[in-house]
DNA sequence: ATGTCC
């Protein structure tokens, strides 16, 4: 294995390639999307992991890493890998993440900072009371384990039927909030046990709920922003980031064990890192995991749907009018930890690919199937959550995204370990500093807050710049935090 | 990410 700096090739301002000669077993080159600055800061683990991914059976074109990439479990966070399922392609939990359907939802209001500023503490405090956060938190939706099996099969559609949201929310959720083919018979009792009381909860780590403002100077494409519902300067929006909680975690754990048992003995697959455990997509084990994983997707859509219901209730209480009057419409809800069967052109031929996106956001361009009717001609909204101190972005998918299987970044991407961040910042002081800078934060854990300090992340503007220059997504509007609830 | 080690 040669020295990485000597072998890495710069393809363009934002694309870097590690050829198959780098490591024995690589089936395709690895490509990293980043500016020169981001490359200098890139976690060395990314090169090792993305080239390991390049050895997996069925991988097509490239093993990819997005500009916010960093070291993860098996795959880098920011990893994208498309497996040809008709050519022995595998499915790998490490390419999806433990938190199945970790994702983002963005909601607009017709309020501006002028309306909200004076109420920000009250709003954040009330949201903190009503949206359970932190490790092991449980929700207010009291259902049986049997009913929970319906939730994981029906996703957000279960929520709407039970009064947690509006019919139109479904049109603005990926897969209409319910992915087809989820079957809870593939789910362990243990996963059900961990999940049945966690609907409507935020979780911990980098999961959060944020009140944000679209500042006048941060509209990059005002017309597109308006199409997505952000029509005026200083408009207030709510963005939140969470996943499938203990449920998804247990699904991933269960199937990693299954895959480790059969991978080599039954399928003859040898991998460089046991965290890349996988099975052929077209195998009983691969199909069982795919089906179970879909239950995780649905749990997460339902989770975010119930959280939205609570957010609408709180705004409605504080501003004394119902959420319809406050214009609290969903812009979009999109996963960034998932694997989906999609058809993509590969060297002029349309192929059936299982696209793993792990800390990477699907970014479908204009006129593609699965983009909501409302946005068909402009492309899919892409929601990128930055750190609590800096800001977040609403982007849109573009036609040139074909190069990355229509995938882009998902966030800032950590640049410092949680351990080091805890030593560098003090949660309580950070909270006060941020309050002085106009960002009011509530958190369940001071140490957890320190781990999420803005300085522990890459610069979000750099990440977005790289994604835009590379032509894998386009800026619409930047969103700045004024209030935040952290797990 | 995660009942942050059954």
Short mmCIF file of C-alpha atoms (C1' of nucleotides) in Angstrom, two decimals:
data_model
loop_
_atom_site.label_atom_id
_atom_site.label_comp_id
_atom_site.label_asym_id
_atom_site.label_seq_id
_atom_site.Cartn_x
_atom_site.Cartn_y
_atom_site.Cartn_z
CA UNK A 1 0.00 0.00 0.00
CA UNK A 2 1.52 3.28 -1.14
CA UNK A 3 1.53 6.58 0.70
CA UNK A 4 -1.85 8.24 0.23
CA UNK A 5 -0.58 11.79 -0.55
CA UNK A 6 1.50 10.42 -3.42
CA UNK A 7 -1.21 8.36 -4.99
CA UNK A 8 -4.26 10.59 -4.66
CA UNK A 9 -5.12 12.33 -7.94
CA UNK A 10 -6.84 15.68 -8.28
CA UNK A 11 -9.53 15.34 -10.94
CA UNK A 12 -10.96 18.86 -10.60
CA UNK A 13 -11.22 21.69 -8.05
CA UNK A 14 -13.56 19.54 -5.98
CA UNK A 15 -12.98 15.90 -6.95
CA UNK A 16 -10.08 13.71 -5.73
CA UNK A 17 -9.50 10.12 -6.81
CA UNK A 18 -7.71 7.17 -5.24
CA UNK A 19 -7.04 4.62 -8.02
CA UNK A 20 -7.64 0.87 -7.67
CA UNK A 21 -3.87 0.32 -7.52
CA UNK A 22 -3.87 1.83 -4.01
CA UNK A 23 -5.13 -1.26 -2.24
CA UNK A 24 -5.51 -4.90 -3.15
CA UNK A 25 -9.11 -5.84 -3.85
CA UNK A 26 -10.40 -2.43 -4.91
CA UNK A 27 -12.96 -3.01 -7.65
CA UNK A 28 -13.49 0.66 -8.49
CA UNK A 29 -11.62 3.90 -7.71
CA UNK A 30 -12.61 5.95 -4.68
CA UNK A 31 -13.63 9.57 -5.14
CA UNK A 32 -13.82 12.28 -2.51
CA UNK A 33 -15.70 15.53 -3.05
CA UNK A 34 -13.88 18.38 -1.34
CA UNK A 35 -12.12 21.68 -1.91
CA UNK A 36 -8.37 21.77 -1.36
CA UNK A 37 -9.01 23.31 2.07
CA UNK A 38 -11.40 20.52 3.08
CA UNK A 39 -8.94 17.91 1.78
CA UNK A 40 -6.22 19.34 4.02
CA UNK A 41 -8.53 18.91 7.00
CA UNK A 42 -9.83 15.48 5.94
CA UNK A 43 -9.74 12.72 8.51
CA UNK A 44 -7.14 10.14 7.33
CA UNK A 45 -9.58 7.40 8.30
CA UNK A 46 -11.77 8.50 5.39
CA UNK A 47 -9.18 7.38 2.81
CA UNK A 48 -8.82 3.99 4.44
CA UNK A 49 -12.56 3.48 4.82
CA UNK A 50 -13.64 4.69 1.39
CA UNK A 51 -11.06 2.44 -0.27
CA UNK A 52 -12.28 -0.49 1.85
CA UNK A 53 -15.79 0.22 0.55
CA UNK A 54 -14.38 0.09 -2.99
CA UNK A 55 -13.68 -3.63 -2.47
CA UNK A 56 -17.31 -4.60 -1.81
CA UNK A 57 -19.00 -6.92 -4.35
CA UNK A 58 -21.13 -5.21 -6.97
CA UNK A 59 -19.90 -1.67 -6.31
CA UNK A 60 -20.44 0.45 -9.40
CA UNK A 61 -18.35 3.33 -10.79
CA UNK A 62 -16.84 4.70 -7.57
CA UNK A 63 -16.83 4.46 -3.81
CA UNK A 64 -17.76 8.05 -2.96
CA UNK A 65 -17.32 10.37 -0.01
CA UNK A 66 -19.13 13.69 0.31
CA UNK A 67 -17.40 16.97 1.40
CA UNK A 68 -18.54 16.58 5.03
CA UNK A 69 -16.95 13.12 5.22
CA UNK A 70 -15.36 11.77 8.37
CA UNK A 71 -14.51 8.49 10.06
CA UNK A 72 -17.47 6.22 10.78
CA UNK A 73 -18.45 2.61 11.47
CA UNK A 74 -17.07 0.66 8.47
CA UNK A 75 -18.06 3.22 5.85
CA UNK A 76 -17.08 6.86 6.33
CA UNK A 77 -19.92 9.17 7.35
CA UNK A 78 -20.58 10.88 4.03
CA UNK A 79 -20.15 7.60 2.17
CA UNK A 80 -22.11 6.74 -0.96
CA UNK A 81 -21.89 3.33 -2.64
CA UNK A 82 -24.15 2.03 -5.40
CA UNK A 83 -24.25 -1.76 -5.72
CA UNK A 84 -25.46 -3.47 -8.89
CA UNK A 85 -27.95 -5.94 -7.45
CA UNK A 86 -27.98 -8.01 -10.64
CA UNK A 87 -24.21 -8.45 -10.45
CA UNK A 88 -23.86 -9.85 -6.94
CA UNK A 89 -24.14 -6.46 -5.28
CA UNK A 90 -24.29 -6.48 -1.48
CA UNK A 91 -26.25 -4.64 1.17
CA UNK A 92 -24.24 -3.51 4.19
CA UNK A 93 -25.58 -2.06 7.47
CA UNK A 94 -22.29 -0.15 7.81
CA UNK A 95 -23.22 1.72 4.63
CA UNK A 96 -26.52 2.84 6.10
CA UNK A 97 -25.62 3.56 9.71
CA UNK A 98 -26.87 2.35 13.05
CA UNK A 99 -29.39 5.17 13.07
CA UNK A 100 -31.52 4.00 10.14
CA UNK A 101 -33.25 7.00 8.50
CA UNK A 102 -31.46 9.55 10.53
CA UNK A 103 -32.80 12.54 8.62
CA UNK A 104 -34.01 16.10 8.44
CA UNK A 105 -37.37 17.83 8.35
CA UNK A 106 -37.85 21.52 7.58
CA UNK A 107 -41.04 23.40 8.42
CA UNK A 108 -41.83 27.00 7.52
CA UNK A 109 -43.97 29.55 9.39
CA UNK A 110 -45.41 32.85 8.21
CA UNK A 111 -43.78 34.56 11.20
CA UNK A 112 -40.69 36.73 11.03
CA UNK A 113 -38.00 37.41 13.61
CA UNK A 114 -39.97 40.50 14.66
CA UNK A 115 -42.86 38.28 15.74
CA UNK A 116 -40.76 35.58 17.39
CA UNK A 117 -37.72 37.31 18.92
CA UNK A 118 -39.45 38.32 22.18
CA UNK A 119 -40.87 34.81 22.63
CA UNK A 120 -37.78 32.79 21.80
CA UNK A 121 -37.03 31.68 25.36
CA UNK A 122 -40.64 30.78 25.99
CA UNK A 123 -40.81 28.89 22.70
CA UNK A 124 -37.60 26.94 23.27
CA UNK A 125 -38.48 26.17 26.89
CA UNK A 126 -41.93 24.91 25.89
CA UNK A 127 -40.55 22.85 23.01
CA UNK A 128 -37.99 21.39 25.39
CA UNK A 129 -40.83 20.31 27.69
CA UNK A 130 -42.94 18.86 24.90
CA UNK A 131 -40.40 17.15 22.64
CA UNK A 132 -38.57 14.60 24.79
CA UNK A 133 -34.82 14.63 24.22
CA UNK A 134 -31.77 12.82 25.53
CA UNK A 135 -30.58 9.25 25.93
CA UNK A 136 -33.37 6.81 26.71
CA UNK A 137 -36.18 9.35 26.45
CA UNK A 138 -39.70 8.08 25.82
CA UNK A 139 -42.61 9.71 24.04
CA UNK A 140 -46.21 10.60 24.85
CA UNK A 141 -47.73 8.27 22.25
CA UNK A 142 -48.92 5.31 24.32
CA UNK A 143 -49.31 2.28 22.11
CA UNK A 144 -48.86 -1.46 22.49
CA UNK A 145 -46.03 -3.43 20.97
CA UNK A 146 -48.51 -4.80 18.45
CA UNK A 147 -49.62 -1.32 17.40
CA UNK A 148 -45.97 -0.32 17.07
CA UNK A 149 -45.60 -3.09 14.49
CA UNK A 150 -48.24 -1.20 12.47
CA UNK A 151 -46.27 2.04 12.90
CA UNK A 152 -43.10 0.52 11.45
CA UNK A 153 -45.08 -0.86 8.52
CA UNK A 154 -47.07 2.31 7.86
CA UNK A 155 -44.75 5.16 8.90
CA UNK A 156 -46.18 8.68 8.78
CA UNK A 157 -49.42 7.36 7.31
CA UNK A 158 -50.18 5.77 10.68
CA UNK A 159 -49.57 9.18 12.29
CA UNK A 160 -51.96 11.05 9.99
CA UNK A 161 -54.67 8.41 10.55
CA UNK A 162 -54.22 8.91 14.30
CA UNK A 163 -54.40 12.70 14.23
CA UNK A 164 -50.71 13.58 14.34
CA UNK A 165 -50.46 15.89 11.36
CA UNK A 166 -51.99 16.98 8.08
CA UNK A 167 -52.66 14.94 4.97
CA UNK A 168 -50.40 17.27 2.92
CA UNK A 169 -47.44 16.45 5.19
CA UNK A 170 -47.28 13.06 3.46
CA UNK A 171 -46.81 14.61 -0.01
CA UNK A 172 -43.80 16.48 1.36
CA UNK A 173 -42.08 13.51 2.97
CA UNK A 174 -39.72 11.22 1.07
CA UNK A 175 -41.65 8.06 0.03
CA UNK A 176 -44.78 9.83 1.30
CA UNK A 177 -43.62 8.86 4.75
CA UNK A 178 -44.19 5.15 4.15
CA UNK A 179 -41.74 3.01 2.24
CA UNK A 180 -43.33 0.07 0.50
CA UNK A 181 -42.39 -3.43 1.57
CA UNK A 182 -41.76 -2.89 5.29
CA UNK A 183 -42.70 -6.13 7.05
CA UNK A 184 -42.40 -6.34 10.81
CA UNK A 185 -42.10 -10.14 10.75
CA UNK A 186 -38.42 -9.49 10.02
CA UNK A 187 -38.05 -7.47 13.24
CA UNK A 188 -36.87 -8.93 16.56
CA UNK A 189 -38.97 -8.61 19.71
CA UNK A 190 -36.00 -6.79 21.24
CA UNK A 191 -36.12 -4.07 18.56
CA UNK A 192 -39.87 -3.66 19.17
CA UNK A 193 -39.21 -3.43 22.91
CA UNK A 194 -36.68 -0.66 22.43
CA UNK A 195 -38.83 1.33 20.01
CA UNK A 196 -42.49 1.08 20.97
CA UNK A 197 -42.36 3.95 23.48
CA UNK A 198 -39.93 6.18 21.57
CA UNK A 199 -42.15 7.74 18.90
CA UNK A 200 -41.98 11.53 19.05
CA UNK A 201 -38.57 11.73 20.72
CA UNK A 202 -35.48 13.56 19.57
CA UNK A 203 -32.68 11.37 20.93
CA UNK A 204 -29.17 12.50 21.78
CA UNK A 205 -25.80 13.20 20.16
CA UNK A 206 -26.11 15.51 17.18
CA UNK A 207 -29.90 15.29 17.14
CA UNK A 208 -31.62 18.61 17.62
CA UNK A 209 -34.60 20.82 16.94
CA UNK A 210 -33.78 24.35 15.86
CA UNK A 211 -35.63 27.60 15.29
CA UNK A 212 -33.95 29.47 12.46
CA UNK A 213 -34.18 32.71 10.52
CA UNK A 214 -33.64 33.25 6.79
CA UNK A 215 -31.68 36.50 6.73
CA UNK A 216 -32.07 38.89 3.81
CA UNK A 217 -28.49 38.46 2.59
CA UNK A 218 -28.74 34.67 2.71
CA UNK A 219 -31.21 34.14 -0.12
CA UNK A 220 -29.10 32.71 -2.97
CA UNK A 221 -32.09 31.89 -5.17
CA UNK A 222 -35.13 33.89 -3.96
CA UNK A 223 -37.47 32.41 -6.56
CA UNK A 224 -36.61 28.85 -5.60
CA UNK A 225 -36.75 29.76 -1.90
CA UNK A 226 -40.30 31.00 -2.49
CA UNK A 227 -41.21 27.76 -4.27
CA UNK A 228 -40.04 25.95 -1.13
CA UNK A 229 -42.13 28.31 1.06
CA UNK A 230 -39.46 30.77 2.22
CA UNK A 231 -40.79 34.00 0.82
CA UNK A 232 -39.57 36.87 3.01
CA UNK A 233 -36.44 38.14 4.78
CA UNK A 234 -36.19 37.19 8.46
CA UNK A 235 -38.81 34.47 8.01
CA UNK A 236 -38.78 31.97 10.86
CA UNK A 237 -38.48 28.24 10.11
CA UNK A 238 -38.08 25.11 12.22
CA UNK A 239 -35.54 22.43 11.30
CA UNK A 240 -35.05 19.17 13.13
CA UNK A 241 -32.71 16.22 12.93
CA UNK A 242 -33.41 12.79 14.41
CA UNK A 243 -33.81 9.15 13.50
CA UNK A 244 -35.19 5.77 14.48
CA UNK A 245 -33.81 5.80 18.05
CA UNK A 246 -33.17 2.50 19.81
CA UNK A 247 -35.34 0.68 17.27
CA UNK A 248 -33.11 1.32 14.24
CA UNK A 249 -30.04 0.68 16.35
CA UNK A 250 -31.34 -2.74 17.33
CA UNK A 251 -32.27 -3.62 13.72
CA UNK A 252 -28.72 -2.80 12.62
CA UNK A 253 -27.22 -4.78 15.51
CA UNK A 254 -29.43 -7.81 14.82
CA UNK A 255 -28.53 -8.01 11.14
CA UNK A 256 -24.83 -7.29 11.56
CA UNK A 257 -24.76 -10.49 13.58
CA UNK A 258 -26.64 -12.41 10.90
CA UNK A 259 -24.33 -11.12 8.17
CA UNK A 260 -21.14 -11.92 10.10
CA UNK A 261 -22.31 -15.52 10.38
CA UNK A 262 -23.10 -16.14 6.71
CA UNK A 263 -20.95 -13.69 4.78
CA UNK A 264 -17.83 -15.79 4.36
CA UNK A 265 -19.07 -19.33 5.04
CA UNK A 266 -22.18 -19.19 2.87
CA UNK A 267 -21.35 -16.48 0.32
CA UNK A 268 -17.55 -16.50 0.18
CA UNK A 269 -17.31 -12.75 0.69
CA UNK A 270 -14.04 -11.60 2.25
CA UNK A 271 -13.87 -8.08 3.63
CA UNK A 272 -11.04 -5.92 4.93
CA UNK A 273 -12.93 -4.72 8.00
CA UNK A 274 -15.58 -6.66 9.89
CA UNK A 275 -17.52 -3.41 10.25
CA UNK A 276 -18.26 -3.80 6.53
CA UNK A 277 -20.30 -6.95 7.21
CA UNK A 278 -22.67 -7.51 4.30
CA UNK A 279 -24.66 -10.07 2.33
CA UNK A 280 -25.70 -10.27 -1.30
CA UNK A 281 -28.77 -8.08 -1.81
CA UNK A 282 -30.40 -11.01 -3.59
CA UNK A 283 -30.04 -13.50 -0.74
CA UNK A 284 -32.50 -14.46 2.01
CA UNK A 285 -30.39 -12.61 4.60
CA UNK A 286 -29.90 -9.54 2.39
CA UNK A 287 -33.61 -9.35 1.65
CA UNK A 288 -34.54 -9.84 5.31
CA UNK A 289 -32.32 -6.94 6.34
CA UNK A 290 -33.63 -4.76 3.51
CA UNK A 291 -37.18 -5.44 4.72
CA UNK A 292 -36.27 -4.81 8.37
CA UNK A 293 -34.34 -1.67 7.41
CA UNK A 294 -37.52 -0.37 5.74
CA UNK A 295 -39.25 -0.70 9.12
CA UNK A 296 -36.51 1.53 10.51
CA UNK A 297 -37.16 4.04 7.72
CA UNK A 298 -40.85 4.10 8.62
CA UNK A 299 -40.22 4.39 12.37
CA UNK A 300 -38.14 7.46 11.69
CA UNK A 301 -40.66 9.10 9.35
CA UNK A 302 -43.30 8.51 12.05
CA UNK A 303 -40.99 9.89 14.72
CA UNK A 304 -40.47 13.13 12.82
CA UNK A 305 -44.17 13.34 12.00
CA UNK A 306 -45.17 13.16 15.68
CA UNK A 307 -42.46 15.67 16.62
CA UNK A 308 -43.88 18.04 14.00
CA UNK A 309 -47.30 17.63 15.59
CA UNK A 310 -45.84 18.71 18.95
CA UNK A 311 -44.03 21.67 17.36
CA UNK A 312 -47.28 22.86 15.81
CA UNK A 313 -49.06 22.52 19.17
CA UNK A 314 -46.40 24.59 20.93
CA UNK A 315 -46.36 27.39 18.34
CA UNK A 316 -50.12 27.39 18.39
CA UNK A 317 -50.18 27.77 22.21
CA UNK A 318 -47.57 30.53 22.28
CA UNK A 319 -48.99 32.58 19.41
CA UNK A 320 -52.64 31.93 20.25
CA UNK A 321 -53.76 30.77 16.84
CA UNK A 322 -53.76 27.42 15.07
CA UNK A 323 -50.82 26.05 13.13
CA UNK A 324 -52.68 26.46 9.81
CA UNK A 325 -52.92 30.20 10.46
CA UNK A 326 -49.23 30.24 11.30
CA UNK A 327 -48.49 28.68 7.91
CA UNK A 328 -46.60 25.77 9.47
CA UNK A 329 -46.15 23.73 6.32
CA UNK A 330 -43.55 21.07 5.71
CA UNK A 331 -40.93 22.00 3.10
CA UNK A 332 -39.60 18.46 2.96
CA UNK A 333 -38.47 15.47 5.01
CA UNK A 334 -35.47 13.52 3.76
CA UNK A 335 -33.28 10.70 5.09
CA UNK A 336 -29.49 10.77 5.09
CA UNK A 337 -28.91 7.25 6.46
CA UNK A 338 -30.51 4.77 4.09
CA UNK A 339 -30.13 2.44 1.12
CA UNK A 340 -32.57 2.59 -1.75
CA UNK A 341 -33.16 0.68 -4.96
CA UNK A 342 -32.86 3.21 -7.75
CA UNK A 343 -32.29 3.08 -11.49
CA UNK A 344 -29.27 5.05 -12.67
CA UNK A 345 -27.40 5.38 -15.94
CA UNK A 346 -23.99 3.72 -15.78
CA UNK A 347 -21.85 4.18 -18.89
CA UNK A 348 -24.93 4.63 -21.05
CA UNK A 349 -26.85 1.69 -19.62
CA UNK A 350 -29.65 1.95 -17.06
CA UNK A 351 -28.93 -0.28 -14.08
CA UNK A 352 -30.76 -1.37 -10.97
CA UNK A 353 -28.62 -0.13 -8.10
CA UNK A 354 -28.87 -0.31 -4.32
CA UNK A 355 -27.58 3.14 -3.39
CA UNK A 356 -26.17 3.27 0.14
CA UNK A 357 -26.18 6.79 1.56
CA UNK A 358 -24.61 7.01 5.00
CA UNK A 359 -24.45 10.60 6.15
CA UNK A 360 -25.28 11.62 2.60
CA UNK A 361 -28.49 13.16 1.26
CA UNK A 362 -30.34 12.12 -1.86
CA UNK A 363 -30.48 15.14 -4.18
CA UNK A 364 -32.73 14.35 -7.14
CA UNK A 365 -32.75 16.92 -9.93
CA UNK A 366 -35.67 18.41 -11.86
CA UNK A 367 -38.18 16.09 -13.56
CA UNK A 368 -37.11 12.96 -11.72
CA UNK A 369 -39.63 10.47 -10.41
CA UNK A 370 -40.08 10.60 -6.61
CA UNK A 371 -39.65 14.38 -6.42
CA UNK A 372 -42.91 15.76 -4.93
CA UNK A 373 -45.38 17.04 -7.52
CA UNK A 374 -45.04 20.54 -6.08
CA UNK A 375 -41.31 20.59 -6.87
CA UNK A 376 -41.23 18.43 -10.04
CA UNK A 377 -39.89 21.12 -12.36
CA UNK A 378 -37.30 22.57 -9.94
CA UNK A 379 -35.84 19.53 -8.20
CA UNK A 380 -35.84 18.01 -4.74
CA UNK A 381 -35.26 20.16 -1.65
CA UNK A 382 -32.09 19.10 0.19
CA UNK A 383 -31.92 19.90 3.90
CA UNK A 384 -28.44 20.24 5.38
CA UNK A 385 -28.12 20.77 9.10
CA UNK A 386 -25.04 22.65 10.24
CA UNK A 387 -23.79 23.03 13.78
CA UNK A 388 -25.88 24.87 16.38
CA UNK A 389 -23.53 27.88 16.29
CA UNK A 390 -23.22 28.53 12.61
CA UNK A 391 -26.11 27.76 10.35
CA UNK A 392 -27.83 25.34 8.02
CA UNK A 393 -28.78 25.27 4.37
CA UNK A 394 -31.66 24.52 2.10
CA UNK A 395 -30.34 23.32 -1.24
CA UNK A 396 -31.85 21.79 -4.34
CA UNK A 397 -30.89 18.75 -6.41
CA UNK A 398 -29.46 19.34 -9.91
CA UNK A 399 -29.21 17.33 -13.14
CA UNK A 400 -25.40 17.19 -12.90
CA UNK A 401 -25.86 15.21 -9.67
CA UNK A 402 -25.85 12.07 -11.80
CA UNK A 403 -22.08 11.82 -11.12
CA UNK A 404 -22.75 11.06 -7.43
CA UNK A 405 -25.88 8.96 -7.97
CA UNK A 406 -27.72 12.17 -7.10
CA UNK A 407 -26.23 12.44 -3.61
CA UNK A 408 -24.76 15.33 -1.67
CA UNK A 409 -23.56 16.26 1.83
CA UNK A 410 -25.75 15.92 4.94
CA UNK A 411 -24.26 18.35 7.46
CA UNK A 412 -21.08 20.06 8.57
CA UNK A 413 -19.27 16.84 9.35
CA UNK A 414 -17.26 16.46 12.54
CA UNK A 415 -13.65 17.59 12.43
CA UNK A 416 -12.89 16.82 16.10
CA UNK A 417 -13.62 13.74 18.18
CA UNK A 418 -16.31 13.93 20.86
CA UNK A 419 -13.66 13.25 23.52
CA UNK A 420 -11.48 16.14 22.38
CA UNK A 421 -14.51 18.45 22.08
CA UNK A 422 -15.48 17.66 25.69
CA UNK A 423 -11.98 18.67 26.80
CA UNK A 424 -11.99 21.84 24.70
CA UNK A 425 -15.40 23.31 25.62
CA UNK A 426 -17.56 23.47 28.70
CA UNK A 427 -21.27 23.02 28.03
CA UNK A 428 -22.53 25.49 30.60
CA UNK A 429 -20.21 28.26 29.43
CA UNK A 430 -20.98 27.49 25.79
CA UNK A 431 -24.69 27.84 26.49
CA UNK A 432 -24.15 31.31 28.03
CA UNK A 433 -21.85 32.43 25.21
CA UNK A 434 -24.39 31.38 22.62
CA UNK A 435 -27.21 33.12 24.47
CA UNK A 436 -25.15 36.33 24.34
CA UNK A 437 -24.86 35.82 20.60
CA UNK A 438 -28.62 35.48 20.18
CA UNK A 439 -28.93 31.69 20.19
CA UNK A 440 -30.95 30.30 23.11
CA UNK A 441 -30.20 26.61 23.74
CA UNK A 442 -31.64 23.98 26.05
CA UNK A 443 -29.90 20.63 26.37
CA UNK A 444 -30.30 17.49 28.44
CA UNK A 445 -26.54 17.21 28.91
CA UNK A 446 -23.79 19.82 29.34
CA UNK A 447 -21.14 17.41 28.11
CA UNK A 448 -23.36 16.51 25.16
CA UNK A 449 -23.62 20.21 24.36
CA UNK A 450 -19.82 20.63 24.47
CA UNK A 451 -19.47 17.72 22.01
CA UNK A 452 -21.60 19.64 19.54
CA UNK A 453 -19.67 22.94 19.70
CA UNK A 454 -19.40 24.61 16.31
CA UNK A 455 -15.60 24.40 16.50
CA UNK A 456 -15.80 20.60 16.55
CA UNK A 457 -17.27 20.68 13.04
CA UNK A 458 -16.05 21.61 9.59
CA UNK A 459 -17.14 25.02 8.36
CA UNK A 460 -20.62 24.51 6.88
CA UNK A 461 -20.06 27.22 4.25
CA UNK A 462 -16.96 25.36 3.00
CA UNK A 463 -18.90 22.10 2.76
CA UNK A 464 -21.76 23.69 0.85
CA UNK A 465 -19.36 25.55 -1.44
CA UNK A 466 -17.68 22.24 -2.33
CA UNK A 467 -21.04 20.57 -3.03
CA UNK A 468 -22.12 23.44 -5.24
CA UNK A 469 -18.82 23.76 -7.14
CA UNK A 470 -18.84 20.03 -7.77
CA UNK A 471 -22.34 20.26 -9.24
CA UNK A 472 -24.00 17.80 -6.86
CA UNK A 473 -26.48 20.35 -5.39
CA UNK A 474 -27.20 24.08 -5.50
CA UNK A 475 -27.68 26.68 -2.76
CA UNK A 476 -31.16 28.10 -2.20
CA UNK A 477 -31.09 29.77 1.22
CA UNK A 478 -28.93 29.76 4.32
CA UNK A 479 -30.68 29.50 7.68
CA UNK A 480 -29.32 30.92 10.95
CA UNK A 481 -30.16 29.55 14.42
CA UNK A 482 -31.93 31.60 17.10
CA UNK A 483 -33.09 28.74 19.33
CA UNK A 484 -32.10 25.11 19.73
CA UNK A 485 -33.08 22.02 21.67
CA UNK A 486 -30.36 19.40 21.93
CA UNK A 487 -30.48 15.82 23.04
"C1'" DA B 1 -26.09 7.06 16.65
"C1'" DT B 2 -27.20 3.87 21.09
"C1'" DG B 3 -31.27 1.56 27.67
"C1'" DT B 4 -23.20 5.44 25.24
"C1'" DC B 5 -20.69 -2.49 27.92
"C1'" DC B 6 -25.52 -7.94 28.80
#
